[in-house]
Coordinates of C-alpha atoms in Angstrom, one line a residue:
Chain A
X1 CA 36.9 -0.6 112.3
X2 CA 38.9 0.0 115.8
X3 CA 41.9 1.5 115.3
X4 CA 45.5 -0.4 116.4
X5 CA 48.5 2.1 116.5
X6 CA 52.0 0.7 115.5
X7 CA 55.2 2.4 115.9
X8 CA 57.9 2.9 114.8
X9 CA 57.4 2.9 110.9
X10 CA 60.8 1.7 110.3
X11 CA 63.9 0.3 112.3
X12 CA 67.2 -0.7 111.6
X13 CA 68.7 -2.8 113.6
X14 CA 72.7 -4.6 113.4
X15 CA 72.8 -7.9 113.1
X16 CA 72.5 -9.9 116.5
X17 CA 70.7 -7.0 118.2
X18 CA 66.8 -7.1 119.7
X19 CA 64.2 -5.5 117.7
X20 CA 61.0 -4.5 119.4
X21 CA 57.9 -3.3 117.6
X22 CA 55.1 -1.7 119.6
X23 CA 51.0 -1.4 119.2
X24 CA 48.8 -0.2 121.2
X25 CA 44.8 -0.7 120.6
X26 CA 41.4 1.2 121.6
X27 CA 38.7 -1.4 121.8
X28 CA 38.7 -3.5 125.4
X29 CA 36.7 -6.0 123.6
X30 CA 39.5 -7.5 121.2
X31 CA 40.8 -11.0 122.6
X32 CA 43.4 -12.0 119.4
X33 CA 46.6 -10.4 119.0
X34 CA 48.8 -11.5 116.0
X35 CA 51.6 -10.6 114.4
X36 CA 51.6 -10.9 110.5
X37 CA 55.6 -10.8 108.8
X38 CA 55.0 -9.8 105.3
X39 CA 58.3 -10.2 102.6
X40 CA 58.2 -8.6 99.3
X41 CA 55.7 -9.8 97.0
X42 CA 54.0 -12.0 99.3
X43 CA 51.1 -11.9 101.3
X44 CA 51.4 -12.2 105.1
X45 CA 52.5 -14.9 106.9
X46 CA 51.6 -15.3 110.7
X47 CA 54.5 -14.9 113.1
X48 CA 53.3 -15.4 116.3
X49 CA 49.7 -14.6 118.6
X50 CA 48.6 -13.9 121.6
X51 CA 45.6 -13.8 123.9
X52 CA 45.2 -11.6 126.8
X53 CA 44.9 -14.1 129.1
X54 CA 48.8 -14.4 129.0
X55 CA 51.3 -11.8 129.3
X56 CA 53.8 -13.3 127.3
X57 CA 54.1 -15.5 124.5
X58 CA 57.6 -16.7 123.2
X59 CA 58.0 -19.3 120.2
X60 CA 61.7 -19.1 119.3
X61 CA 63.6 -16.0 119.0
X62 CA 60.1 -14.2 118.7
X63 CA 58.3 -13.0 122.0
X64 CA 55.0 -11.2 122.6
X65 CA 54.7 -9.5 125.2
X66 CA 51.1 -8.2 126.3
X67 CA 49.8 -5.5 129.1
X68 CA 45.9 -5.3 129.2
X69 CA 46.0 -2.5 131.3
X70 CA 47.7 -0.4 129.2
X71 CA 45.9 -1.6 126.4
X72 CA 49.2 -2.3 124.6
X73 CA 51.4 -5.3 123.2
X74 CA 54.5 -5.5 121.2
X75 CA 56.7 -7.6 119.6
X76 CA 60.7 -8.9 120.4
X77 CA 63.1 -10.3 117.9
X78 CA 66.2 -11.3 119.5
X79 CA 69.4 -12.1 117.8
X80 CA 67.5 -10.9 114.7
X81 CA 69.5 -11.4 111.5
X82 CA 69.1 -10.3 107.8
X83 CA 66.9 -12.4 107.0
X84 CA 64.4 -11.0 109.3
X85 CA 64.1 -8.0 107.3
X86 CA 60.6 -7.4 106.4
X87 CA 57.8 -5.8 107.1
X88 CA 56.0 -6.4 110.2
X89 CA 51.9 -5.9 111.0
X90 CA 50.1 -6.3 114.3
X91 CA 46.8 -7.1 114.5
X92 CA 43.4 -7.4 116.5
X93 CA 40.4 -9.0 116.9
X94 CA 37.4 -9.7 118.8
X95 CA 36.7 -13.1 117.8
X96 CA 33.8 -15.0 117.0
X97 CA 31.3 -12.1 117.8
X98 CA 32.9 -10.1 115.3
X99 CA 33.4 -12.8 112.8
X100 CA 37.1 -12.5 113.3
X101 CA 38.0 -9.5 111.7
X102 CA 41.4 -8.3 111.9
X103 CA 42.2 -4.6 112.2
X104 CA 45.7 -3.8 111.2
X105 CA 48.3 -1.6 112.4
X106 CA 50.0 0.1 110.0
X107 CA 53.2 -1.4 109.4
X108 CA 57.0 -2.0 110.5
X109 CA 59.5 -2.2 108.0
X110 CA 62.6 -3.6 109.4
X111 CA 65.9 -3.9 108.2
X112 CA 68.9 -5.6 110.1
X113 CA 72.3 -4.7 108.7
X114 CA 74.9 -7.5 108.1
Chain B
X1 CA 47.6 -24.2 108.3
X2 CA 45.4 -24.0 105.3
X3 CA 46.9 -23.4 101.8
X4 CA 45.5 -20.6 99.8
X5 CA 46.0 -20.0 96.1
X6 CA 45.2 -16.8 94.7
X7 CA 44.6 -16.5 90.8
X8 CA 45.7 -14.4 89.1
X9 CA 48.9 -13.7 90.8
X10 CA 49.6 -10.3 88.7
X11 CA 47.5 -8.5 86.1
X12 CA 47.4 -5.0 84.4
X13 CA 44.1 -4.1 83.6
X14 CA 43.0 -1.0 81.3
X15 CA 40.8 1.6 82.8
X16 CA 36.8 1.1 82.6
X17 CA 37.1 -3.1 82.6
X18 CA 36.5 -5.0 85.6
X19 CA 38.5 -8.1 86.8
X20 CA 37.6 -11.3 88.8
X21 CA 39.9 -12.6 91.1
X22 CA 39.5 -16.6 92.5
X23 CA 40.3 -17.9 96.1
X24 CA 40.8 -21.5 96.4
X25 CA 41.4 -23.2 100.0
X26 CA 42.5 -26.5 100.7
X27 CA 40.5 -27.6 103.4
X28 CA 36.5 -26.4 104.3
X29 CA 37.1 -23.3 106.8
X30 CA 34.6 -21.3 108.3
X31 CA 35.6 -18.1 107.3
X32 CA 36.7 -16.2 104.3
X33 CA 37.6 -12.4 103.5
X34 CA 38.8 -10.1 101.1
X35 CA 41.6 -7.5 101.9
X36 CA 43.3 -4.6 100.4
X37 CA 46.6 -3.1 100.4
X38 CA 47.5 -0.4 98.7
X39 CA 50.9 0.1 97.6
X40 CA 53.4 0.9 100.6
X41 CA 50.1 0.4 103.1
X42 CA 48.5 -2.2 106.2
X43 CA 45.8 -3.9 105.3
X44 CA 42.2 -3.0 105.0
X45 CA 39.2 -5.8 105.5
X46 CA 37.0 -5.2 102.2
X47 CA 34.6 -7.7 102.9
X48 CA 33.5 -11.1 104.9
X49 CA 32.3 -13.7 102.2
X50 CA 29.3 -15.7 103.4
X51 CA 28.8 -19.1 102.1
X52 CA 25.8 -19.2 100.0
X53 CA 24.8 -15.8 100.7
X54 CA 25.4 -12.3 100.0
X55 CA 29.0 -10.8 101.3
X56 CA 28.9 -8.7 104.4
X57 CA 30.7 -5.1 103.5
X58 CA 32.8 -2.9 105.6
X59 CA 32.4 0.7 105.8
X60 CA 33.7 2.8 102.2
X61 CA 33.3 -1.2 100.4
X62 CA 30.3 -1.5 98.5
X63 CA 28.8 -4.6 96.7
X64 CA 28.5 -2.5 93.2
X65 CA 32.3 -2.1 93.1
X66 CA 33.2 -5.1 94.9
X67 CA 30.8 -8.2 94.1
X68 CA 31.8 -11.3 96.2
X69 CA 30.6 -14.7 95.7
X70 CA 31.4 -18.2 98.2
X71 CA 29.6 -21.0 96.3
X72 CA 31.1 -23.9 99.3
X73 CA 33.6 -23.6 102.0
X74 CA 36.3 -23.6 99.6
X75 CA 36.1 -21.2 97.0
X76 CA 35.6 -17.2 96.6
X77 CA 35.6 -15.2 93.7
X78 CA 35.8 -11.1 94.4
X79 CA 35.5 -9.1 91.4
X80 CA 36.8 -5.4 91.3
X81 CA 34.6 -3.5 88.9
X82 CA 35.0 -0.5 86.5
X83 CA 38.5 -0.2 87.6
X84 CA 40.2 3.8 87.8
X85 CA 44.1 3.8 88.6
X86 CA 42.6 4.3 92.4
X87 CA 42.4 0.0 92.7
X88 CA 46.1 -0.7 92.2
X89 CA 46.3 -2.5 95.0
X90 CA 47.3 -6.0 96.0
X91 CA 44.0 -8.0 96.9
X92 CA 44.6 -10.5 99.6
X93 CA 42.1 -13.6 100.5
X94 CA 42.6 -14.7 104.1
X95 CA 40.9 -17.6 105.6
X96 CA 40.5 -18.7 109.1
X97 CA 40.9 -22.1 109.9
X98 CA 38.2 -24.2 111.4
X99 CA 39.0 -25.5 115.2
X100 CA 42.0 -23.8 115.3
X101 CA 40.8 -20.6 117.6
X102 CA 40.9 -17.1 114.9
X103 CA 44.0 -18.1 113.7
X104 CA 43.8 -16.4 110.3
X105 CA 45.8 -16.7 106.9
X106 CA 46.3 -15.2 103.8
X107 CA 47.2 -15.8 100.5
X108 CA 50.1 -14.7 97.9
X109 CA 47.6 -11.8 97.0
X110 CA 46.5 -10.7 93.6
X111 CA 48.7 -7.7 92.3
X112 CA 46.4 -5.3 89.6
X113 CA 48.0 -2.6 88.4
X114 CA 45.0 -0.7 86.5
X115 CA 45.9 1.5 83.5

């Protein structure tokens, strides 16, 4: 599987503040870009996606934001509050050649103090 | 969004005995798989069930150790066999949803602790 880098492994962030994960990926060929939120003892739950078409995707206090040319995309929690502490996974994949199989980054786990 | 149930939820299971763990979707979808992750880890793609035929394997995932079955667009069984202390992992069925692009979803997971 193509590799998807994700950094950093952990962040704190105060409550209110912006929290911004980053991947970046290796394979041209991927057009899917999501972003998994995973709580303890549950599976993952899909946040938000992208498509590199777009450079920017915003549903709520979530935003994507995508650059194709740099092969990297990452992910913006604004206002976040303690109930956004999880942990976070991007992901790609190339679609319906590929059977749309996601390759993960590694992980995010985010806290956000009271 | 589909709705996945996993069963079982938790399980320890002693050394040498294999478990079978079931999938069950509440709408026909095109695709099914079978994930891993490892305690504290991302994910890792196992396998890609195939409806009525055998599972397509990633790399380090063989059939022996991981049979997979998909009788309809439904169901999926995956079955971790001769378990060692080395499959503690949660096992995670994800599903993606027919006519909605690769949106892709997962279930609660299977936890096995292996003994």
């Amino acid at each position: 599987q193509q590799q998807v880098k994700q950094s950093p492994q952990s962040l704190i962030v105060q409550k209110g503040g912006i929290s911004i994960i980053n991947c970046a990926y290796e394979n041209t060929a991927f057009d899917y870009f999501p972003w998994y939120q995973q709580f303890p003892g549950k599976g993952p739950a899909l946040l938000i996606a992208i498509r590199p078409d777009v450079s920017e995707k915003k549903e709520g206090r979530f935003t994507i934001s995508f650059n194709k040319s740099a092969k990297q995309f990452s992910l913006h929690i604004m206002d976040s509050q303690p109930g956004d502490s999880a942990t976070y996974f991007c992901a790609a994949s190339i679609g319906e050649t590929s059977g749309s199989r996601l390759t993960f980054g590694e992980g995010t786990q985010l806290t956000v103090n009271p | 969004s589909a709705v996945i149930s996993q069963k079982p939820s938790r399980d320890i299971c002693q050394r040498g005995t294999s478990l079978t763990i079931q999938c069950q979707v509440d709408s026909q979808v095109t695709m099914m798989f079978w994930y891993r992750q490892q305690p504290g880890q991302s994910l890792t793609l196992i396998a890609t069930a195939n409806q009525g035929s055998e599972a397509t394997y990633e790399s380090g995932f063989v059939i022996d150790k991981f049979p997979i079955s998909r009788p309809n667009l439904t169901f999926s069984t995956l079955t971790v066999s001769n378990m060692s202390p080395e499959d503690s992992s949660i096992y995670l069925c994800s599903v993606r949803n027919s006519g909605a692009g690769n949106t892709i979803y997962f279930g609660e997971g299977s936890w096995l602790t292996v003994v």
